Amino acid sequence: MTDSKYFTTTKKGEIFELKAELNSDKKEKKKEAVKKVIASMTVGKDVSALFPDVVNCMQTDNLELKKLVYLYLMNYAKSQPDMAIMAVNTFVKDCEDPNPLIRALAVRTMGCIRVDKITEYLCEPLRKCLKDEDPYVRKTAAVCVAKLHDINAQLVEDQGFLDTLKDLISDSNPMVVANAVAALSEIAESHPSSNLLDLNPQSINKLLTALNECTEWGQIFILDCLANYMPKDDREAQSICERVTPRLSHANSAVVLSAVKVLMKFMEMLSKDLDYYGTLLKKLAPPLVTLLSAEPELQYVALRNINLIVQKRPEILKHEMKVFFVKYNDPIYVKLEKLDIMIRLASQANIAQVLAELKEYATEVDVDFVRKAVRAIGRCAIKVEQSAERCVSTLLDLIQTKVNYVVQEAIVVIKDIFRKYPNKYESVIATLCENLDSLDEPEARAAMIWIVGEYAERIDNADELLESFLEGFHDESTQVQLQLLTAIVKLFLKKPTETQELVQQVLSLATQDSDNPDLRDRGYIYWRLLSTDPVAAKEVVLAEKPLISEETDLIEPTLLDELICYIGTLASVYHKPPNAFVEGGRGVVHKSLPPRTASSESTESPETAPAGAPSGDQPDVIPAQGDLLGDLLNLDLGPPVSGPPLAASSVQMGAVDLLGGGLDSLIGDTNFGAPPAAVTTAAAPARLGAPIGSGLSDLFDLTSGVGTLSGSYVAPKAVWLPAIKAKGLEISGTFTRQVGSISMDLQLTNKALQVMTDFAIQFNRNSFGLAPAAPLQVHAPLSPNQTVELSLPLNTVGSVMKMEPLNNLQVAVKNNIDVFYFSTLYPLHVLFVEDGKMDRQMFLATWKDIPNENEAQFQIRDCPLNTETASNKLQSSNIFTVAKRNVEGQDMLYQSLKLTNGIWVLAELRIQPGNPNFTLSLKCRAPEVSQHVYQAYETILKN
């Protein structure tokens, strides 16, 4: 008879009967009684009253009975900790039982009893089991250490269990090795600062030997551990890859993905010229293809991972297009994912196949899938130029089907094709215009309006078409309204005589009758542009548009590199790094791919460049001059006016104060007139910086009374604006902080043939409100080939707007020749104020108060300073040491600093004497500043 009989009883007064049976002399009766107790416990009855009686049954040689008692004990030890202590003696005895199964069972149960009182009694038995002669006991004990560490980390460290675990990595039994690696990885995850898995070539060799012989889950633990190792050169990386490759043919998909992760990571270190590199690429394709024959849920996980792999190395699967063709019975989530990968793999060689397939999909019944398929045809046209014509004719065929949602998607993608291939396919516009009435989705309507406005000169009745949209202007979505406004202004600039009324009407609708600030601002910009300088308006509105890029939805490269390190985990399915969706106290360790070897092109990551260093090919953060005509219209770069700096808040690039009275004089007597008077009461345009003694600057800088002449590190001057971009004016500079004052030290060189005068400077809004505190004083005209050095005092009471990156500063400089724009990155340490030393108690309370997820950890490498020198260097840049202690030979500096806007940053700097690598942990309520504070630390310590 089965054990189900134990669950069917409904007797009353059961506890009393069970008590008697548990104390019976007959072994069989005892066993029956314990089974009944476990059954009652399983269905939720409270049988904790029987605790002492069940514990008495532990004294038995019967393995089955022992297992049942241990099960009961795990469940009730938490609610009856005092009683559970009674069982400790039995555990200690069972850990020395001749039967290894009983020894392992005892140690496993000990790890599951999460009662503080008991843990210290378990240390001795656990120590014995970790050195047990039987591998089954050792592997169980290894996992028990991780469980014990979770309950009481300090105890585990004091008892030396972590060292014993490290020794187990060299164990002769592969399963013990795997469990030891799993336990150490688990502990290391909750303490990212501890260097537990200190891997070296010898230990890696042991792990690779164990890899072939342990169970599938053991293999995953070992592979994940290998993925965190950094080989010392490409030969070692190749040797590890060769030994991991056989795992690709494993039946368990988790093992396959873990092996793929290791190979993808170490391939970074292999030169593309190696024969082995090509062989490895060929070996990676079959296992990935095999994953797609699993059930749909596994297919989806595999596809999400393949999506990342294809973005990193498309050559792996370039010949495998057919496996990504959609099957009729695929669930929608698999279909959409396959479609995405098909487009990523599309090339000239396979485009005919892909288009035939996509056209087929566009006639399916599933609306979402059809929409995505039509979009995919457009993306193929943009990606593979040779196929554009076929794609356009395919899209026209689809428009002829007159299926509403197909037509709308087709119009959206044709707009993108026009952007990519100007003056090529405009002959299809007539067909598009026939479908105007059927468009009801905002995106499709906006696309159609863009087409009509952009090609207004080719469409005879463009004004009528746009007027038909204008009738219901206020019912349209913002996207459509903005597009309509721009299209009508384009139309006016192309056919001014016929459309004057229409443009007046749309400008008045946008500026006077609309509540939407974006729409209103754009309306005023156009109005002001058209009324002051129609030629400039033409240059801005009808400017050459940049061609759109092929892949707009690629994952940003640094994030992609991080996600490759998480293949086979949830991060690779979400396409987000773990810190974006994991809550809790675990430290966030950012993983990244190893640097490329010298044989392949090496690129220095922008994070590692010192803050003030000029970067050769850094992209312009500020748009080119042609795009800024509308942005900086209100920049009044005239002579400075003394007075409070409140006007600084109206200096904005982008959202320009176009209504300021300062521009009224610019308005000509064209038919537009000035914009409506109702809105010209906005703040007057900003004048240049405020006087230094302004009351607000004291309030914000918090430096009065604590100014000491600190020797804060000053980066060497870098060229910010080359002469070639500024009609002969070259500007170099750096930032300094002394006695609580921030300055921008500038060097202006005239490389032109004419004299330069009337200099003025203005900053855009920025993350910390940096603004000039005085005018730019160039006392004499700057003659050709002359250089002048000057220091511009800055304050932090300007307008604030979060920039990307955070320390980006956009600057406009005017002289008698023109206005020039440039952007630079200021080192954050110039914003560290002199009263940034926190008192100890406050430091401790604040550190505890800031959530753990706000903690970030960084490595400062190659910094051969001792603790004293490092502390002094940092103090001179206003990073103050609050406390210092020595833990196990490591110096720990607890430091605080404060930014000009009142944000505190707390730091823990670990320095191991003789080790040039420091570990820096930062905690801050605004975690986005941590990366920049780390860069400041690195800059100060290394210079």
PDB file of N, CA and C in Angstrom, residues 533-578:
ATOM      1  N   ASP A 533      14.492  86.492 -40.388  1.00  0.00           N
ATOM      2  CA  ASP A 533      15.452  86.200 -41.445  1.00  0.00           C
ATOM      3  C   ASP A 533      14.988  84.986 -42.242  1.00  0.00           C
ATOM      4  N   PRO A 534      14.136  85.200 -43.244  1.00  0.00           N
ATOM      5  CA  PRO A 534      13.617  84.058 -44.032  1.00  0.00           C
ATOM      6  C   PRO A 534      14.738  83.225 -44.650  1.00  0.00           C
ATOM      7  N   VAL A 535      15.888  83.856 -44.961  1.00  0.00           N
ATOM      8  CA  VAL A 535      16.996  83.088 -45.559  1.00  0.00           C
ATOM      9  C   VAL A 535      17.528  82.075 -44.543  1.00  0.00           C
ATOM     10  N   ALA A 536      17.716  82.574 -43.293  1.00  0.00           N
ATOM     11  CA  ALA A 536      18.176  81.658 -42.231  1.00  0.00           C
ATOM     12  C   ALA A 536      17.140  80.575 -42.002  1.00  0.00           C
ATOM     13  N   ALA A 537      15.848  80.960 -42.048  1.00  0.00           N
ATOM     14  CA  ALA A 537      14.771  79.977 -41.854  1.00  0.00           C
ATOM     15  C   ALA A 537      14.886  78.876 -42.892  1.00  0.00           C
ATOM     16  N   LYS A 538      15.169  79.286 -44.117  1.00  0.00           N
ATOM     17  CA  LYS A 538      15.280  78.296 -45.197  1.00  0.00           C
ATOM     18  C   LYS A 538      16.456  77.353 -44.909  1.00  0.00           C
ATOM     19  N   GLU A 539      17.573  77.946 -44.458  1.00  0.00           N
ATOM     20  CA  GLU A 539      18.758  77.123 -44.170  1.00  0.00           C
ATOM     21  C   GLU A 539      18.488  76.127 -43.049  1.00  0.00           C
ATOM     22  N   VAL A 540      17.705  76.563 -42.054  1.00  0.00           N
ATOM     23  CA  VAL A 540      17.438  75.680 -40.905  1.00  0.00           C
ATOM     24  C   VAL A 540      16.400  74.627 -41.273  1.00  0.00           C
ATOM     25  N   VAL A 541      15.265  75.085 -41.796  1.00  0.00           N
ATOM     26  CA  VAL A 541      14.123  74.160 -41.983  1.00  0.00           C
ATOM     27  C   VAL A 541      14.336  73.235 -43.176  1.00  0.00           C
ATOM     28  N   LEU A 542      14.973  73.760 -44.230  1.00  0.00           N
ATOM     29  CA  LEU A 542      15.148  72.919 -45.430  1.00  0.00           C
ATOM     30  C   LEU A 542      16.591  72.422 -45.542  1.00  0.00           C
ATOM     31  N   ALA A 543      17.287  72.340 -44.400  1.00  0.00           N
ATOM     32  CA  ALA A 543      18.694  71.898 -44.429  1.00  0.00           C
ATOM     33  C   ALA A 543      18.773  70.459 -44.932  1.00  0.00           C
ATOM     34  N   GLU A 544      19.956  70.107 -45.438  1.00  0.00           N
ATOM     35  CA  GLU A 544      20.207  68.720 -45.847  1.00  0.00           C
ATOM     36  C   GLU A 544      20.038  67.817 -44.630  1.00  0.00           C
ATOM     37  N   LYS A 545      19.275  66.764 -44.775  1.00  0.00           N
ATOM     38  CA  LYS A 545      19.107  65.881 -43.619  1.00  0.00           C
ATOM     39  C   LYS A 545      20.148  64.781 -43.654  1.00  0.00           C
ATOM     40  N   PRO A 546      20.700  64.416 -42.480  1.00  0.00           N
ATOM     41  CA  PRO A 546      21.661  63.302 -42.488  1.00  0.00           C
ATOM     42  C   PRO A 546      20.934  62.007 -42.869  1.00  0.00           C
ATOM     43  N   LEU A 547      21.639  61.125 -43.564  1.00  0.00           N
ATOM     44  CA  LEU A 547      21.022  59.837 -43.938  1.00  0.00           C
ATOM     45  C   LEU A 547      20.798  59.033 -42.670  1.00  0.00           C
ATOM     46  N   ILE A 548      19.684  58.295 -42.636  1.00  0.00           N
ATOM     47  CA  ILE A 548      19.445  57.521 -41.413  1.00  0.00           C
ATOM     48  C   ILE A 548      20.321  56.280 -41.434  1.00  0.00           C
ATOM     49  N   SER A 549      20.654  55.779 -40.236  1.00  0.00           N
ATOM     50  CA  SER A 549      21.587  54.652 -40.158  1.00  0.00           C
ATOM     51  C   SER A 549      20.847  53.355 -40.418  1.00  0.00           C
ATOM     52  N   GLU A 550      21.630  52.300 -40.642  1.00  0.00           N
ATOM     53  CA  GLU A 550      21.029  51.011 -40.985  1.00  0.00           C
ATOM     54  C   GLU A 550      20.282  50.417 -39.800  1.00  0.00           C
ATOM     55  N   GLU A 551      21.008  50.282 -38.698  1.00  0.00           N
ATOM     56  CA  GLU A 551      20.425  49.585 -37.551  1.00  0.00           C
ATOM     57  C   GLU A 551      20.160  50.590 -36.447  1.00  0.00           C
ATOM     58  N   THR A 552      18.909  50.926 -36.238  1.00  0.00           N
ATOM     59  CA  THR A 552      18.624  51.918 -35.204  1.00  0.00           C
ATOM     60  C   THR A 552      18.378  51.247 -33.858  1.00  0.00           C
ATOM     61  N   ASP A 553      18.165  49.936 -33.859  1.00  0.00           N
ATOM     62  CA  ASP A 553      17.798  49.290 -32.596  1.00  0.00           C
ATOM     63  C   ASP A 553      18.911  48.400 -32.059  1.00  0.00           C
ATOM     64  N   LEU A 554      20.135  48.664 -32.499  1.00  0.00           N
ATOM     65  CA  LEU A 554      21.249  47.875 -31.944  1.00  0.00           C
ATOM     66  C   LEU A 554      21.461  48.260 -30.490  1.00  0.00           C
ATOM     67  N   ILE A 555      21.878  47.274 -29.690  1.00  0.00           N
ATOM     68  CA  ILE A 555      22.176  47.579 -28.277  1.00  0.00           C
ATOM     69  C   ILE A 555      23.499  48.344 -28.228  1.00  0.00           C
ATOM     70  N   GLU A 556      23.546  49.328 -27.371  1.00  0.00           N
ATOM     71  CA  GLU A 556      24.740  50.178 -27.231  1.00  0.00           C
ATOM     72  C   GLU A 556      25.957  49.291 -26.907  1.00  0.00           C
ATOM     73  N   PRO A 557      27.122  49.523 -27.580  1.00  0.00           N
ATOM     74  CA  PRO A 557      28.238  48.544 -27.523  1.00  0.00           C
ATOM     75  C   PRO A 557      28.704  48.168 -26.120  1.00  0.00           C
ATOM     76  N   THR A 558      28.816  49.141 -25.190  1.00  0.00           N
ATOM     77  CA  THR A 558      29.320  48.748 -23.860  1.00  0.00           C
ATOM     78  C   THR A 558      28.307  47.873 -23.133  1.00  0.00           C
ATOM     79  N   LEU A 559      26.998  48.167 -23.340  1.00  0.00           N
ATOM     80  CA  LEU A 559      25.964  47.323 -22.720  1.00  0.00           C
ATOM     81  C   LEU A 559      25.991  45.939 -23.361  1.00  0.00           C
ATOM     82  N   LEU A 560      26.180  45.894 -24.685  1.00  0.00           N
ATOM     83  CA  LEU A 560      26.237  44.601 -25.383  1.00  0.00           C
ATOM     84  C   LEU A 560      27.389  43.755 -24.833  1.00  0.00           C
ATOM     85  N   ASP A 561      28.550  44.384 -24.641  1.00  0.00           N
ATOM     86  CA  ASP A 561      29.696  43.638 -24.097  1.00  0.00           C
ATOM     87  C   ASP A 561      29.383  43.089 -22.710  1.00  0.00           C
ATOM     88  N   GLU A 562      28.662  43.899 -21.918  1.00  0.00           N
ATOM     89  CA  GLU A 562      28.312  43.435 -20.569  1.00  0.00           C
ATOM     90  C   GLU A 562      27.322  42.274 -20.655  1.00  0.00           C
ATOM     91  N   LEU A 563      26.343  42.384 -21.563  1.00  0.00           N
ATOM     92  CA  LEU A 563      25.321  41.323 -21.672  1.00  0.00           C
ATOM     93  C   LEU A 563      25.920  40.014 -22.191  1.00  0.00           C
ATOM     94  N   ILE A 564      26.947  40.108 -23.043  1.00  0.00           N
ATOM     95  CA  ILE A 564      27.615  38.887 -23.535  1.00  0.00           C
ATOM     96  C   ILE A 564      28.180  38.113 -22.342  1.00  0.00           C
ATOM     97  N   CYS A 565      28.624  38.854 -21.296  1.00  0.00           N
ATOM     98  CA  CYS A 565      29.163  38.181 -20.097  1.00  0.00           C
ATOM     99  C   CYS A 565      28.051  37.534 -19.278  1.00  0.00           C
ATOM    100  N   TYR A 566      26.784  37.815 -19.618  1.00  0.00           N
ATOM    101  CA  TYR A 566      25.661  37.232 -18.862  1.00  0.00           C
ATOM    102  C   TYR A 566      24.836  36.265 -19.717  1.00  0.00           C
ATOM    103  N   ILE A 567      25.430  35.747 -20.808  1.00  0.00           N
ATOM    104  CA  ILE A 567      24.692  34.793 -21.655  1.00  0.00           C
ATOM    105  C   ILE A 567      24.225  33.624 -20.791  1.00  0.00           C
ATOM    106  N   GLY A 568      22.988  33.177 -21.041  1.00  0.00           N
ATOM    107  CA  GLY A 568      22.464  32.040 -20.286  1.00  0.00           C
ATOM    108  C   GLY A 568      21.859  32.433 -18.955  1.00  0.00           C
ATOM    109  N   THR A 569      21.748  33.745 -18.681  1.00  0.00           N
ATOM    110  CA  THR A 569      21.094  34.174 -17.441  1.00  0.00           C
ATOM    111  C   THR A 569      19.899  35.051 -17.810  1.00  0.00           C
ATOM    112  N   LEU A 570      19.164  35.479 -16.787  1.00  0.00           N
ATOM    113  CA  LEU A 570      17.969  36.292 -17.025  1.00  0.00           C
ATOM    114  C   LEU A 570      18.320  37.609 -17.729  1.00  0.00           C
ATOM    115  N   ALA A 571      19.522  38.134 -17.443  1.00  0.00           N
ATOM    116  CA  ALA A 571      19.929  39.413 -18.060  1.00  0.00           C
ATOM    117  C   ALA A 571      19.935  39.306 -19.579  1.00  0.00           C
ATOM    118  N   SER A 572      20.299  38.119 -20.086  1.00  0.00           N
ATOM    119  CA  SER A 572      20.376  37.972 -21.550  1.00  0.00           C
ATOM    120  C   SER A 572      18.985  37.827 -22.173  1.00  0.00           C
ATOM    121  N   VAL A 573      17.997  37.503 -21.357  1.00  0.00           N
ATOM    122  CA  VAL A 573      16.615  37.424 -21.884  1.00  0.00           C
ATOM    123  C   VAL A 573      15.973  38.810 -21.849  1.00  0.00           C
ATOM    124  N   TYR A 574      16.212  39.543 -20.743  1.00  0.00           N
ATOM    125  CA  TYR A 574      15.651  40.904 -20.633  1.00  0.00           C
ATOM    126  C   TYR A 574      16.415  41.913 -21.487  1.00  0.00           C
ATOM    127  N   HIS A 575      17.656  41.566 -21.872  1.00  0.00           N
ATOM    128  CA  HIS A 575      18.570  42.512 -22.539  1.00  0.00           C
ATOM    129  C   HIS A 575      18.814  43.739 -21.650  1.00  0.00           C
ATOM    130  N   LYS A 576      18.908  43.468 -20.345  1.00  0.00           N
ATOM    131  CA  LYS A 576      19.215  44.541 -19.391  1.00  0.00           C
ATOM    132  C   LYS A 576      20.268  44.000 -18.432  1.00  0.00           C
ATOM    133  N   PRO A 577      21.167  44.859 -17.925  1.00  0.00           N
ATOM    134  CA  PRO A 577      22.150  44.346 -16.953  1.00  0.00           C
ATOM    135  C   PRO A 577      21.445  43.995 -15.642  1.00  0.00           C
ATOM    136  N   PRO A 578      22.003  43.070 -14.846  1.00  0.00           N
ATOM    137  CA  PRO A 578      21.306  42.593 -13.637  1.00  0.00           C
ATOM    138  C   PRO A 578      20.901  43.708 -12.683  1.00  0.00           C
TER     139      PRO A 578
END
